[in-house]
mmCIF file of C-alpha atoms in Angstrom:
data_model
loop_
_atom_site.group_PDB
_atom_site.id
_atom_site.type_symbol
_atom_site.label_atom_id
_atom_site.label_comp_id
_atom_site.label_asym_id
_atom_site.label_seq_id
_atom_site.Cartn_x
_atom_site.Cartn_y
_atom_site.Cartn_z
ATOM 1 C CA MET D 1461 18.874 -0.312 11.218
ATOM 2 C CA SER D 1462 17.917 1.699 8.160
ATOM 3 C CA GLU D 1463 14.339 2.141 7.039
ATOM 4 C CA ASP D 1464 14.886 -0.188 4.081
ATOM 5 C CA GLU D 1465 16.394 -2.840 6.371
ATOM 6 C CA ALA D 1466 13.446 -2.498 8.745
ATOM 7 C CA PHE D 1467 11.034 -2.931 5.854
ATOM 8 C CA LEU D 1468 12.853 -6.043 4.613
ATOM 9 C CA TYR D 1469 12.743 -7.464 8.152
ATOM 10 C CA ILE D 1470 8.995 -6.799 8.433
ATOM 11 C CA VAL D 1471 8.294 -8.476 5.083
ATOM 12 C CA ALA D 1472 10.526 -11.480 5.854
ATOM 13 C CA ASN D 1473 8.832 -11.922 9.231
ATOM 14 C CA PHE D 1474 5.402 -11.592 7.606
ATOM 15 C CA LEU D 1475 6.234 -14.216 4.975
ATOM 16 C CA GLY D 1476 7.570 -16.591 7.613
ATOM 17 C CA SER D 1477 4.465 -16.179 9.772
ATOM 18 C CA HIS D 1478 1.934 -16.673 6.948
ATOM 19 C CA ARG D 1479 3.351 -19.625 5.004
ATOM 20 C CA THR D 1480 0.009 -20.979 3.774
ATOM 21 C CA GLU D 1481 -2.321 -17.974 3.830
ATOM 22 C CA THR D 1482 -3.931 -16.008 1.026
ATOM 23 C CA VAL D 1483 -4.252 -12.317 1.925
ATOM 24 C CA SER D 1484 -4.336 -8.864 0.353
ATOM 25 C CA PRO D 1485 -1.513 -6.350 0.790
ATOM 26 C CA ALA D 1486 -1.593 -4.341 4.024
ATOM 27 C CA LEU D 1487 -0.052 -0.990 4.896
ATOM 28 C CA VAL D 1488 2.909 -1.334 7.288
ATOM 29 C CA LEU D 1489 5.078 1.791 6.983
ATOM 30 C CA HIS D 1490 4.441 5.488 6.430
ATOM 31 C CA SER D 1491 0.725 5.716 6.996
ATOM 32 C CA PRO D 1492 -0.326 9.140 5.701
ATOM 33 C CA SER D 1493 -0.863 11.684 8.460
ATOM 34 C CA LYS D 1494 -4.294 13.213 8.957
ATOM 35 C CA SER D 1495 -3.072 16.429 7.305
ATOM 36 C CA ASP D 1496 -1.697 14.463 4.308
ATOM 37 C CA ARG D 1497 -4.988 12.589 3.985
ATOM 38 C CA THR D 1498 -6.942 15.845 4.104
ATOM 39 C CA ALA D 1499 -4.608 17.436 1.535
ATOM 40 C CA MET D 1500 -4.993 14.452 -0.804
ATOM 41 C CA ILE D 1501 -8.792 14.626 -0.603
ATOM 42 C CA GLN D 1502 -8.710 18.401 -1.190
ATOM 43 C CA ALA D 1503 -6.440 17.813 -4.208
ATOM 44 C CA GLY D 1504 -9.087 15.592 -5.757
ATOM 45 C CA ALA D 1505 -8.349 12.094 -4.472
ATOM 46 C CA PRO D 1506 -11.390 9.992 -3.713
ATOM 47 C CA ARG D 1507 -11.896 8.902 -0.116
ATOM 48 C CA GLN D 1508 -11.029 5.338 -1.169
ATOM 49 C CA VAL D 1509 -7.808 4.929 -3.130
ATOM 50 C CA TYR D 1510 -6.570 1.615 -4.504
ATOM 51 C CA ILE D 1511 -2.848 0.959 -4.501
ATOM 52 C CA LYS D 1512 -1.302 -1.576 -6.855
ATOM 53 C CA VAL D 1513 1.435 -3.315 -4.826
ATOM 54 C CA ASP D 1514 4.229 -5.491 -6.206
ATOM 55 C CA GLY D 1515 5.294 -8.844 -4.745
ATOM 56 C CA ASP D 1516 7.879 -7.077 -2.569
ATOM 57 C CA GLY D 1517 5.336 -4.745 -0.919
ATOM 58 C CA ARG D 1518 6.226 -1.594 -2.830
ATOM 59 C CA PRO D 1519 3.478 0.564 -4.362
ATOM 60 C CA LEU D 1520 3.323 0.669 -8.149
ATOM 61 C CA GLY D 1521 0.561 3.258 -8.490
ATOM 62 C CA ALA D 1522 -2.536 4.853 -7.005
ATOM 63 C CA PHE D 1523 -5.902 4.393 -8.644
ATOM 64 C CA VAL D 1524 -9.469 5.587 -8.311
ATOM 65 C CA ASP D 1525 -10.934 2.141 -9.017
ATOM 66 C CA GLU D 1526 -10.288 -1.325 -7.602
ATOM 67 C CA GLN D 1527 -9.446 -2.693 -11.057
ATOM 68 C CA CYS D 1528 -6.579 -0.129 -11.209
ATOM 69 C CA THR D 1529 -7.547 1.251 -14.613
ATOM 70 C CA GLN D 1530 -7.996 4.935 -13.631
ATOM 71 C CA PRO D 1531 -4.919 6.536 -12.034
ATOM 72 C CA VAL D 1532 -5.395 9.110 -9.302
ATOM 73 C CA PRO D 1533 -5.175 12.376 -11.242
ATOM 74 C CA ASP D 1534 -2.882 14.434 -9.009
ATOM 75 C CA GLY D 1535 0.882 13.794 -9.126
ATOM 76 C CA HIS D 1536 1.323 14.996 -5.522
ATOM 77 C CA ILE D 1537 -1.013 12.249 -4.339
ATOM 78 C CA ALA D 1538 0.875 9.627 -6.316
ATOM 79 C CA LEU D 1539 4.156 10.871 -4.834
ATOM 80 C CA LYS D 1540 2.835 10.589 -1.263
ATOM 81 C CA ILE D 1541 1.473 7.127 -1.920
ATOM 82 C CA GLY D 1542 4.787 6.098 -3.468
ATOM 83 C CA GLN D 1543 6.353 6.576 -0.021
ATOM 84 C CA LEU D 1544 4.100 3.968 1.613
ATOM 85 C CA ARG D 1545 5.159 0.370 2.230
ATOM 86 C CA PHE D 1546 2.974 -2.718 2.386
ATOM 87 C CA THR D 1547 3.182 -6.364 3.192
ATOM 88 C CA PRO D 1548 2.767 -8.128 -0.151
ATOM 89 C CA ALA D 1549 -0.336 -10.016 -1.139
ATOM 90 C CA LEU D 1550 -0.028 -13.743 -0.522
ATOM 91 C CA ASP D 1551 -1.375 -16.635 -2.549
ATOM 92 C CA HIS D 1552 -1.078 -19.739 -0.374
ATOM 93 C CA GLY D 1553 1.960 -18.200 1.324
ATOM 94 C CA ARG D 1554 3.668 -17.087 -1.877
ATOM 95 C CA ALA D 1555 4.236 -13.315 -2.287
ATOM 96 C CA VAL D 1556 2.390 -11.963 -5.327
ATOM 97 C CA PRO D 1557 1.316 -8.550 -6.628
ATOM 98 C CA GLY D 1558 -2.010 -7.319 -5.300
ATOM 99 C CA VAL D 1559 -4.219 -4.328 -4.629
ATOM 100 C CA ALA D 1560 -4.551 -2.575 -1.274
ATOM 101 C CA ARG D 1561 -7.415 -0.270 -0.356
ATOM 102 C CA LEU D 1562 -6.459 2.930 1.439
ATOM 103 C CA ASP D 1563 -9.214 4.880 3.178
ATOM 104 C CA LEU D 1564 -8.197 8.548 3.217
ATOM 105 C CA SER D 1565 -11.218 9.632 5.278
ATOM 106 C CA ILE D 1566 -9.985 8.064 8.519
#
């Protein structure tokens, strides 16, 4: 099974298991390693980064603020975050875009 197939399976299973729930996106694949987290913080990322996630669970951008108005300034950070995968946000079981919080200090 390819990585993309595994991701599609995870999302399909998630949607089937949460048919009526309302939840925020959650990280499921490619959690940044401790060294990546440290590098991102040293490059200027705040300890809390907000990731705009589409209805399919793919990141659309990394932001300094929860309202997603201020992009993370470093392109390397955005590239690393672009490799992450999330379960989508749900609104009464329906997949919708949302915002995930990623704590880089862990």
